[in-house]
């Protein structure tokens, strides 16, 4: 109620609802938004996607050209084929050693027969000492020679097996290095930006593309440090966006980052839409009001009718009141004023 009899605006307090909230600036960003980097430097050979195009996890985004990985891959492949041939092929080193082992076995068998035959004759006092010693020595040498060849065969086989395994690892590593020259998407989403064109130089420090979720968006908020102690995860958030003037969207506070930005004296927080707008774009800005508390059927007055921190102007002059929670436009009166008293706008 407004009266202009004394040229001063006046009203009576009302019973109503009041909501206390914390203000925050906001920016809308796709969920899981990240900058894609090339694992190696080089020249952009081809860009496979366009900005705004949907991609799946593992989809190729950009090809970086460099001859070195391809050459290294071919070299590693040749080394692998050689190692495999040495171990398992028709001209394998082990085949030759195996033939030497067979010869040594035959010689040992022959020397063994000669030794035991000569030993039996010697026990019958037939033959000479020199003949017996010669047969015995030849038999012992054949035994040692066969044992040495067996050890050599085993050692050579182990070495060739190790060389084959090393060649396989080198070849697989070279293939990975070749794949590093293809930038791929790490998630199912949308390519929001392409930073490099074919022919441009790519370094390890520069991002080549920006990729994020296609449908899920998060609300990034900055909350002043004087208010951060009053906000909690799970609180309701009222969202207004510059792109949707006059519309209010509901959201829920989902995350509060504990590290303060010393430059802006703010804390970062995140919220998620309960029912988002039909169309969202990265970087949309707006305002958020995080609901701290809400009361119904309380005495409220406009905040601009309050004089100082705890007084109002009435027909009897300034009186002191006890205030409660407040919003951007209203304030709760706990005591000192009722709905039947006129107050004047200072």
Coordinates of N, CA and C in Angstrom, one line a residue, residues 52-258:
X52 N 31.9 -28.9 -34.3 CA 30.5 -29.2 -34.1 C 30.2 -30.6 -34.5
X53 N 31.1 -31.4 -35.0 CA 30.8 -32.7 -35.4 C 30.9 -33.7 -34.2
X54 N 30.0 -34.6 -34.2 CA 30.0 -35.6 -33.1 C 31.0 -36.7 -33.4
X55 N 31.7 -37.2 -32.4 CA 32.7 -38.2 -32.6 C 32.5 -39.3 -31.5
X56 N 33.0 -40.4 -31.7 CA 33.0 -41.5 -30.7 C 34.4 -41.7 -30.2
X57 N 34.5 -42.4 -29.1 CA 35.8 -42.6 -28.5 C 36.7 -43.4 -29.4
X58 N 37.9 -42.9 -29.6 CA 38.8 -43.6 -30.6 C 38.8 -43.0 -32.0
X59 N 37.8 -42.1 -32.3 CA 37.7 -41.6 -33.6 C 38.9 -40.7 -33.9
X60 N 39.4 -40.7 -35.2 CA 40.5 -39.9 -35.6 C 40.1 -38.5 -35.7
X61 N 40.9 -37.6 -35.2 CA 40.6 -36.1 -35.3 C 41.6 -35.5 -36.2
X62 N 42.9 -35.8 -36.1 CA 43.9 -35.2 -36.9 C 45.1 -36.1 -37.1
X63 N 45.7 -36.0 -38.3 CA 46.9 -36.8 -38.6 C 48.1 -35.8 -38.7
X64 N 49.2 -36.2 -37.9 CA 50.4 -35.4 -37.9 C 51.4 -36.2 -38.8
X65 N 52.1 -35.6 -39.7 CA 53.0 -36.2 -40.6 C 54.4 -36.1 -40.1
X66 N 55.2 -37.2 -40.2 CA 56.6 -37.3 -39.8 C 57.1 -38.6 -40.4
X67 N 58.2 -38.6 -41.2 CA 58.7 -39.8 -41.8 C 59.5 -40.7 -40.9
X68 N 60.0 -40.2 -39.8 CA 60.8 -40.9 -38.9 C 60.1 -42.2 -38.3
X69 N 58.9 -42.0 -37.8 CA 58.3 -43.2 -37.2 C 58.0 -44.3 -38.2
X70 N 57.6 -44.0 -39.4 CA 57.4 -45.0 -40.5 C 58.7 -45.7 -40.8
X71 N 59.8 -45.0 -40.9 CA 61.1 -45.7 -41.2 C 61.5 -46.6 -40.0
X72 N 61.3 -46.1 -38.8 CA 61.7 -46.9 -37.7 C 60.8 -48.1 -37.6
X73 N 59.6 -48.0 -38.0 CA 58.7 -49.2 -37.9 C 59.1 -50.2 -38.9
X74 N 59.5 -49.8 -40.1 CA 60.0 -50.7 -41.2 C 61.3 -51.4 -40.7
X75 N 62.2 -50.6 -40.1 CA 63.4 -51.2 -39.6 C 63.2 -52.2 -38.5
X76 N 62.3 -51.9 -37.6 CA 62.0 -52.8 -36.5 C 61.3 -54.1 -37.1
X77 N 60.5 -54.0 -38.1 CA 59.8 -55.1 -38.7 C 60.9 -56.1 -39.3
X78 N 61.9 -55.5 -40.0 CA 62.9 -56.3 -40.6 C 63.7 -57.0 -39.6
X79 N 64.0 -56.3 -38.5 CA 64.8 -57.0 -37.4 C 64.0 -58.1 -36.8
X80 N 62.7 -57.9 -36.7 CA 61.8 -59.0 -36.1 C 61.8 -60.2 -37.0
X81 N 61.7 -60.0 -38.3 CA 61.7 -61.1 -39.3 C 63.0 -61.9 -39.2
X82 N 64.1 -61.1 -39.1 CA 65.4 -61.8 -39.0 C 65.6 -62.6 -37.8
X83 N 65.1 -62.1 -36.7 CA 65.2 -62.8 -35.4 C 64.3 -64.0 -35.4
X84 N 63.2 -63.9 -36.0 CA 62.3 -65.1 -36.1 C 62.9 -66.2 -37.0
X85 N 63.5 -65.7 -38.1 CA 64.2 -66.7 -39.0 C 65.4 -67.4 -38.4
X86 N 66.1 -66.6 -37.6 CA 67.3 -67.2 -36.9 C 66.9 -68.3 -35.9
X87 N 65.7 -68.1 -35.3 CA 65.2 -69.0 -34.3 C 64.5 -70.2 -34.9
X88 N 63.6 -70.0 -35.9 CA 62.7 -71.0 -36.4 C 62.8 -71.3 -37.9
X89 N 63.6 -70.6 -38.6 CA 63.6 -70.8 -40.1 C 64.4 -71.9 -40.5
X90 N 64.4 -72.2 -41.8 CA 65.2 -73.3 -42.4 C 66.7 -73.0 -42.3
X91 N 67.1 -71.8 -42.3 CA 68.6 -71.5 -42.2 C 68.9 -71.1 -40.8
X92 N 68.2 -71.5 -39.8 CA 68.4 -71.1 -38.4 C 69.7 -71.6 -37.9
X93 N 70.3 -70.8 -37.0 CA 71.6 -71.2 -36.4 C 71.4 -72.5 -35.6
X94 N 70.3 -72.7 -35.0 CA 70.1 -73.9 -34.2 C 70.1 -75.1 -35.0
X95 N 69.7 -75.0 -36.3 CA 69.8 -76.2 -37.1 C 71.2 -76.7 -37.3
X96 N 72.1 -75.8 -37.5 CA 73.5 -76.2 -37.7 C 74.0 -76.8 -36.4
X97 N 73.7 -76.2 -35.3 CA 74.2 -76.7 -34.0 C 73.6 -78.1 -33.7
X98 N 72.4 -78.3 -34.1 CA 71.7 -79.6 -33.9 C 72.4 -80.7 -34.7
X99 N 72.9 -80.3 -35.9 CA 73.6 -81.3 -36.7 C 75.0 -81.6 -36.1
X100 N 75.6 -80.6 -35.5 CA 76.9 -80.8 -34.8 C 76.6 -81.7 -33.6
X101 N 75.5 -81.6 -32.9 CA 75.2 -82.4 -31.8 C 75.0 -83.9 -32.2
X102 N 74.4 -84.1 -33.4 CA 74.1 -85.4 -33.9 C 75.5 -86.1 -34.2
X103 N 76.4 -85.4 -34.8 CA 77.7 -85.9 -35.1 C 78.4 -86.3 -33.8
X104 N 78.3 -85.4 -32.8 CA 79.0 -85.6 -31.5 C 78.4 -86.8 -30.8
X105 N 77.1 -87.1 -30.9 CA 76.5 -88.3 -30.3 C 77.0 -89.5 -31.0
X106 N 77.1 -89.5 -32.3 CA 77.6 -90.7 -33.0 C 79.1 -90.9 -32.7
X107 N 79.9 -89.9 -32.6 CA 81.3 -90.1 -32.2 C 81.4 -90.6 -30.8
X108 N 80.6 -90.1 -29.9 CA 80.6 -90.6 -28.5 C 80.2 -92.1 -28.5
X109 N 79.3 -92.4 -29.3 CA 78.8 -93.8 -29.3 C 80.0 -94.7 -29.8
X110 N 80.7 -94.3 -30.8 CA 81.8 -95.1 -31.4 C 82.9 -95.1 -30.4
X111 N 83.3 -94.0 -29.8 CA 84.4 -94.0 -28.8 C 84.0 -94.8 -27.6
X112 N 82.8 -94.8 -27.2 CA 82.3 -95.6 -26.1 C 82.5 -97.1 -26.4
X113 N 82.1 -97.6 -27.6 CA 82.3 -99.0 -28.0 C 83.8 -99.3 -28.0
X114 N 84.6 -98.5 -28.6 CA 86.0 -98.8 -28.7 C 86.6 -98.8 -27.3
X115 N 86.2 -98.0 -26.4 CA 86.8 -97.9 -25.0 C 86.4 -99.2 -24.2
X116 N 85.1 -99.6 -24.2 CA 84.7 -100.7 -23.5 C 85.3 -102.0 -24.1
X117 N 85.4 -102.0 -25.4 CA 86.0 -103.2 -26.0 C 87.5 -103.3 -25.6
X118 N 88.2 -102.2 -25.6 CA 89.6 -102.2 -25.3 C 89.8 -102.5 -23.8
X119 N 88.8 -102.0 -23.0 CA 88.9 -102.3 -21.5 C 88.7 -103.7 -21.2
X120 N 87.8 -104.4 -21.9 CA 87.6 -105.8 -21.7 C 88.8 -106.6 -22.1
X121 N 89.5 -106.2 -23.3 CA 90.7 -106.9 -23.7 C 91.8 -106.7 -22.7
X122 N 91.9 -105.5 -22.2 CA 92.9 -105.1 -21.2 C 92.8 -106.0 -19.9
X123 N 91.5 -106.2 -19.5 CA 91.3 -107.0 -18.3 C 91.7 -108.4 -18.6
X124 N 91.8 -108.8 -19.9 CA 92.2 -110.2 -20.2 C 93.7 -110.2 -20.6
X125 N 94.4 -109.1 -20.3 CA 95.8 -108.9 -20.6 C 96.1 -109.0 -22.1
X126 N 95.1 -108.4 -22.9 CA 95.3 -108.4 -24.3 C 95.5 -106.9 -24.7
X127 N 96.5 -106.6 -25.5 CA 96.7 -105.2 -25.9 C 97.7 -104.5 -25.0
X128 N 97.9 -103.2 -25.3 CA 99.0 -102.5 -24.5 C 98.3 -101.4 -23.7
X129 N 99.1 -100.8 -22.8 CA 98.6 -99.7 -21.9 C 98.3 -98.5 -22.7
X130 N 99.1 -98.2 -23.7 CA 98.9 -97.0 -24.5 C 97.6 -97.1 -25.3
X131 N 97.3 -98.3 -25.8 CA 96.0 -98.5 -26.6 C 94.8 -98.2 -25.7
X132 N 94.9 -98.8 -24.5 CA 93.8 -98.6 -23.5 C 93.7 -97.2 -23.1
X133 N 94.8 -96.5 -22.8 CA 94.7 -95.1 -22.5 C 94.2 -94.2 -23.6
X134 N 94.6 -94.5 -24.8 CA 94.1 -93.7 -26.0 C 92.6 -93.9 -26.2
X135 N 92.1 -95.1 -26.0 CA 90.6 -95.3 -26.1 C 89.9 -94.6 -25.0
X136 N 90.4 -94.6 -23.8 CA 89.8 -94.0 -22.7 C 89.8 -92.5 -22.9
X137 N 90.9 -91.9 -23.3 CA 91.0 -90.5 -23.5 C 90.0 -90.0 -24.6
X138 N 89.9 -90.8 -25.7 CA 89.0 -90.4 -26.8 C 87.6 -90.4 -26.3
X139 N 87.2 -91.4 -25.5 CA 85.9 -91.5 -24.9 C 85.6 -90.3 -24.0
X140 N 86.5 -89.9 -23.2 CA 86.3 -88.8 -22.3 C 86.1 -87.5 -23.0
X141 N 87.0 -87.3 -24.1 CA 86.9 -86.1 -24.9 C 85.5 -86.0 -25.6
X142 N 85.0 -87.2 -26.1 CA 83.7 -87.2 -26.8 C 82.6 -86.8 -25.8
X143 N 82.7 -87.3 -24.6 CA 81.7 -86.9 -23.6 C 81.7 -85.4 -23.3
X144 N 82.9 -84.9 -23.1 CA 83.0 -83.4 -22.8 C 82.6 -82.6 -24.0
X145 N 82.9 -83.1 -25.2 CA 82.5 -82.3 -26.4 C 81.0 -82.3 -26.6
X146 N 80.4 -83.5 -26.3 CA 78.9 -83.5 -26.5 C 78.2 -82.6 -25.4
X147 N 78.7 -82.6 -24.2 CA 78.2 -81.8 -23.1 C 78.4 -80.3 -23.5
X148 N 79.5 -79.9 -24.0 CA 79.8 -78.5 -24.4 C 78.8 -78.1 -25.5
X149 N 78.6 -79.0 -26.5 CA 77.7 -78.7 -27.6 C 76.2 -78.5 -27.1
X150 N 75.8 -79.4 -26.1 CA 74.5 -79.2 -25.6 C 74.3 -77.9 -24.9
X151 N 75.4 -77.5 -24.1 CA 75.3 -76.2 -23.4 C 75.3 -75.0 -24.4
X152 N 76.1 -75.2 -25.4 CA 76.1 -74.1 -26.5 C 74.7 -74.0 -27.2
X153 N 74.1 -75.2 -27.5 CA 72.8 -75.2 -28.1 C 71.8 -74.5 -27.2
X154 N 71.8 -74.8 -25.9 CA 70.8 -74.3 -25.0 C 71.1 -72.8 -24.9
X155 N 72.3 -72.3 -24.7 CA 72.6 -70.9 -24.6 C 72.3 -70.1 -25.8
X156 N 72.6 -70.7 -27.0 CA 72.2 -70.0 -28.3 C 70.7 -69.9 -28.4
X157 N 70.0 -71.0 -28.1 CA 68.5 -70.9 -28.2 C 68.0 -69.8 -27.3
X158 N 68.5 -69.8 -26.1 CA 68.0 -68.7 -25.1 C 68.3 -67.3 -25.7
X159 N 69.5 -67.1 -26.2 CA 69.9 -65.8 -26.8 C 69.0 -65.5 -28.0
X160 N 68.7 -66.4 -28.9 CA 67.9 -66.2 -30.0 C 66.4 -65.9 -29.6
X161 N 66.0 -66.6 -28.6 CA 64.6 -66.4 -28.0 C 64.5 -64.9 -27.5
X162 N 65.6 -64.5 -26.7 CA 65.6 -63.2 -26.2 C 65.6 -62.1 -27.3
X163 N 66.4 -62.4 -28.3 CA 66.5 -61.4 -29.4 C 65.2 -61.3 -30.1
X164 N 64.5 -62.5 -30.3 CA 63.2 -62.4 -30.9 C 62.2 -61.6 -30.1
X165 N 62.2 -61.8 -28.7 CA 61.3 -61.1 -27.9 C 61.6 -59.6 -27.9
X166 N 62.9 -59.2 -27.9 CA 63.2 -57.8 -28.0 C 62.8 -57.2 -29.3
X167 N 63.0 -58.0 -30.4 CA 62.6 -57.5 -31.7 C 61.1 -57.3 -31.7
X168 N 60.3 -58.2 -31.1 CA 58.8 -58.0 -31.1 C 58.4 -56.8 -30.3
X169 N 59.1 -56.6 -29.2 CA 58.8 -55.4 -28.4 C 59.2 -54.1 -29.1
X170 N 60.3 -54.1 -29.8 CA 60.7 -52.9 -30.6 C 59.7 -52.6 -31.7
X171 N 59.3 -53.7 -32.3 CA 58.3 -53.5 -33.4 C 57.0 -52.9 -32.9
X172 N 56.5 -53.5 -31.8 CA 55.2 -53.0 -31.2 C 55.4 -51.6 -30.8
X173 N 56.6 -51.2 -30.2 CA 56.8 -49.9 -29.8 C 56.8 -48.9 -31.0
X174 N 57.4 -49.4 -32.1 CA 57.4 -48.5 -33.3 C 56.0 -48.3 -33.8
X175 N 55.2 -49.3 -33.7 CA 53.8 -49.2 -34.1 C 53.0 -48.2 -33.3
X176 N 53.3 -48.2 -31.9 CA 52.7 -47.2 -31.0 C 53.2 -45.8 -31.4
X177 N 54.5 -45.7 -31.7 CA 55.0 -44.4 -32.1 C 54.3 -43.9 -33.3
X178 N 54.0 -44.8 -34.2 CA 53.3 -44.4 -35.5 C 51.9 -43.9 -35.2
X179 N 51.3 -44.6 -34.2 CA 49.9 -44.3 -33.9 C 49.9 -42.9 -33.1
X180 N 51.0 -42.6 -32.4 CA 51.0 -41.3 -31.7 C 50.9 -40.1 -32.6
X181 N 51.1 -40.3 -33.9 CA 51.0 -39.2 -34.9 C 49.5 -39.0 -35.3
X182 N 48.6 -39.9 -34.8 CA 47.2 -39.7 -35.1 C 46.5 -39.3 -33.8
X183 N 46.0 -38.1 -33.8 CA 45.2 -37.6 -32.6 C 43.8 -38.1 -32.6
X184 N 43.4 -38.8 -31.5 CA 42.1 -39.5 -31.5 C 41.3 -38.9 -30.3
X185 N 40.0 -39.1 -30.4 CA 39.1 -38.6 -29.3 C 39.2 -39.6 -28.1
X186 N 39.2 -39.0 -26.9 CA 39.2 -39.9 -25.8 C 37.8 -40.2 -25.2
X187 N 36.8 -39.6 -25.8 CA 35.4 -39.9 -25.3 C 34.4 -39.7 -26.4
X188 N 33.2 -40.2 -26.2 CA 32.0 -39.9 -27.1 C 31.5 -38.5 -26.8
X189 N 31.6 -37.7 -27.8 CA 31.2 -36.3 -27.6 C 31.2 -35.5 -28.9
X190 N 31.5 -34.2 -28.7 CA 31.5 -33.2 -29.9 C 32.8 -32.5 -29.9
X191 N 33.3 -32.3 -31.2 CA 34.5 -31.5 -31.4 C 34.1 -30.0 -31.4
X192 N 34.4 -29.2 -30.4 CA 34.0 -27.9 -30.3 C 34.9 -26.9 -30.9
X193 N 36.2 -27.2 -31.0 CA 37.2 -26.3 -31.7 C 38.3 -27.1 -32.3
X194 N 38.7 -26.6 -33.5 CA 39.9 -27.1 -34.2 C 40.9 -26.0 -34.2
X195 N 42.1 -26.2 -33.6 CA 43.0 -25.1 -33.5 C 44.1 -25.1 -34.6
X196 N 44.2 -26.2 -35.3 CA 45.3 -26.3 -36.3 C 44.7 -26.7 -37.7
X197 N 45.2 -26.2 -38.7 CA 44.8 -26.5 -40.1 C 46.0 -27.3 -40.8
X198 N 45.6 -28.0 -41.9 CA 46.7 -28.7 -42.6 C 47.8 -27.8 -43.1
X199 N 49.0 -28.3 -42.8 CA 50.2 -27.5 -43.2 C 50.8 -26.7 -42.0
X200 N 50.0 -26.6 -40.9 CA 50.6 -25.9 -39.8 C 51.4 -26.8 -38.9
X201 N 52.4 -26.2 -38.2 CA 53.3 -26.9 -37.3 C 52.6 -27.1 -36.0
X202 N 52.8 -28.3 -35.5 CA 52.2 -28.7 -34.2 C 53.4 -29.0 -33.2
X203 N 53.3 -28.4 -32.0 CA 54.3 -28.7 -31.0 C 53.6 -29.4 -29.8
X204 N 54.4 -29.9 -28.9 CA 53.8 -30.7 -27.8 C 53.0 -29.8 -26.8
X205 N 53.3 -28.5 -26.8 CA 52.7 -27.6 -25.8 C 51.4 -27.1 -26.3
X206 N 51.1 -27.2 -27.6 CA 49.9 -26.5 -28.1 C 48.8 -27.6 -28.3
X207 N 47.6 -27.2 -27.8 CA 46.4 -28.1 -28.1 C 46.0 -28.0 -29.6
X208 N 45.5 -29.1 -30.1 CA 45.1 -29.1 -31.5 C 43.6 -29.1 -31.7
X209 N 42.8 -29.5 -30.6 CA 41.4 -29.5 -30.7 C 40.8 -29.5 -29.3
X210 N 39.5 -29.1 -29.2 CA 38.8 -29.1 -28.0 C 37.6 -30.0 -28.1
X211 N 37.5 -31.0 -27.2 CA 36.5 -32.0 -27.3 C 35.8 -32.2 -25.9
X212 N 34.4 -32.3 -26.0 CA 33.7 -32.5 -24.7 C 32.4 -33.2 -25.0
X213 N 31.6 -33.4 -23.9 CA 30.3 -34.1 -24.0 C 29.4 -33.4 -25.0
X214 N 28.6 -34.2 -25.7 CA 27.7 -33.6 -26.7 C 26.4 -33.1 -26.0
X215 N 25.9 -33.8 -25.0 CA 24.6 -33.5 -24.4 C 24.7 -33.1 -22.9
X216 N 25.7 -33.5 -22.2 CA 25.8 -33.1 -20.8 C 26.6 -31.9 -20.6
X217 N 26.0 -30.9 -19.9 CA 26.7 -29.7 -19.6 C 26.8 -29.4 -18.1
X218 N 27.8 -28.8 -17.7 CA 27.9 -28.4 -16.3 C 28.0 -26.9 -16.1
X219 N 27.6 -26.4 -15.0 CA 27.5 -25.0 -14.7 C 28.7 -24.6 -13.8
X220 N 29.7 -23.9 -14.3 CA 30.8 -23.5 -13.5 C 30.6 -22.2 -12.9
X221 N 30.7 -22.1 -11.6 CA 30.3 -20.9 -10.8 C 31.5 -20.4 -10.0
X222 N 31.6 -19.1 -9.8 CA 32.6 -18.4 -9.0 C 31.9 -17.8 -7.8
X223 N 32.2 -18.2 -6.6 CA 31.5 -17.8 -5.4 C 32.5 -17.0 -4.5
X224 N 32.1 -15.8 -4.1 CA 32.9 -14.9 -3.3 C 33.3 -15.6 -2.0
X225 N 34.5 -15.4 -1.5 CA 35.0 -16.1 -0.3 C 34.2 -15.8 0.9
X226 N 33.5 -14.6 1.0 CA 32.7 -14.3 2.2 C 31.5 -15.1 2.3
X227 N 31.1 -15.8 1.2 CA 29.9 -16.6 1.1 C 30.1 -18.1 1.1
X228 N 31.4 -18.5 0.9 CA 31.7 -19.9 0.6 C 31.3 -20.8 1.8
X229 N 31.4 -20.3 3.0 CA 31.1 -21.1 4.2 C 29.6 -21.4 4.3
X230 N 28.7 -20.7 3.6 CA 27.3 -20.9 3.7 C 26.7 -21.9 2.6
X231 N 27.6 -22.3 1.6 CA 27.1 -23.1 0.6 C 27.5 -24.6 0.8
X232 N 26.6 -25.5 0.4 CA 26.9 -26.9 0.6 C 26.4 -27.7 -0.7
X233 N 27.1 -28.8 -0.9 CA 26.7 -29.7 -2.0 C 25.3 -30.2 -1.8
X234 N 24.5 -30.1 -2.8 CA 23.1 -30.6 -2.8 C 22.1 -29.4 -2.7
X235 N 22.6 -28.2 -2.5 CA 21.7 -27.1 -2.4 C 21.1 -26.7 -3.8
X236 N 19.9 -26.2 -3.7 CA 19.2 -25.8 -5.0 C 19.8 -24.5 -5.5
X237 N 19.9 -24.4 -6.8 CA 20.5 -23.3 -7.5 C 19.5 -22.7 -8.6
X238 N 19.3 -21.4 -8.5 CA 18.4 -20.8 -9.5 C 19.3 -20.2 -10.6
X239 N 19.1 -20.5 -11.8 CA 20.0 -20.1 -12.9 C 19.3 -19.2 -13.9
X240 N 19.9 -18.1 -14.2 CA 19.5 -17.2 -15.3 C 20.6 -17.1 -16.3
X241 N 20.3 -17.2 -17.6 CA 21.3 -17.2 -18.7 C 21.0 -15.9 -19.5
X242 N 22.1 -15.3 -19.9 CA 22.0 -14.1 -20.8 C 21.3 -14.4 -22.1
X243 N 21.5 -15.7 -22.6 CA 21.0 -16.1 -23.9 C 19.5 -16.4 -23.8
X244 N 19.0 -16.6 -22.6 CA 17.6 -16.9 -22.4 C 17.0 -15.9 -21.3
X245 N 16.9 -14.7 -21.7 CA 16.4 -13.6 -20.9 C 15.0 -13.9 -20.3
X246 N 14.9 -13.7 -19.0 CA 13.6 -13.9 -18.4 C 13.3 -15.3 -18.0
X247 N 14.1 -16.2 -18.4 CA 13.9 -17.6 -18.0 C 14.7 -18.0 -16.8
X248 N 14.2 -18.8 -15.9 CA 14.9 -19.3 -14.7 C 14.9 -20.8 -14.7
X249 N 16.1 -21.4 -14.6 CA 16.3 -22.8 -14.6 C 16.8 -23.3 -13.3
X250 N 16.3 -24.5 -12.9 CA 16.7 -25.1 -11.7 C 17.9 -26.0 -11.8
X251 N 18.8 -26.0 -10.8 CA 20.0 -26.8 -10.9 C 20.3 -27.2 -9.4
X252 N 21.3 -28.1 -9.3 CA 21.7 -28.6 -8.0 C 23.2 -28.5 -7.9
X253 N 23.6 -27.9 -6.8 CA 25.1 -27.8 -6.5 C 25.7 -29.1 -6.3
X254 N 26.7 -29.5 -7.1 CA 27.3 -30.8 -7.1 C 28.7 -30.9 -6.6
X255 N 29.4 -29.8 -6.7 CA 30.8 -29.8 -6.3 C 31.3 -28.5 -5.9
X256 N 32.2 -28.4 -4.9 CA 32.8 -27.2 -4.4 C 34.3 -27.5 -4.4
X257 N 35.1 -26.7 -5.1 CA 36.6 -26.8 -5.2 C 37.2 -26.1 -4.0
X258 N 38.0 -26.8 -3.2 CA 38.6 -26.2 -2.0 C 39.6 -25.2 -2.1

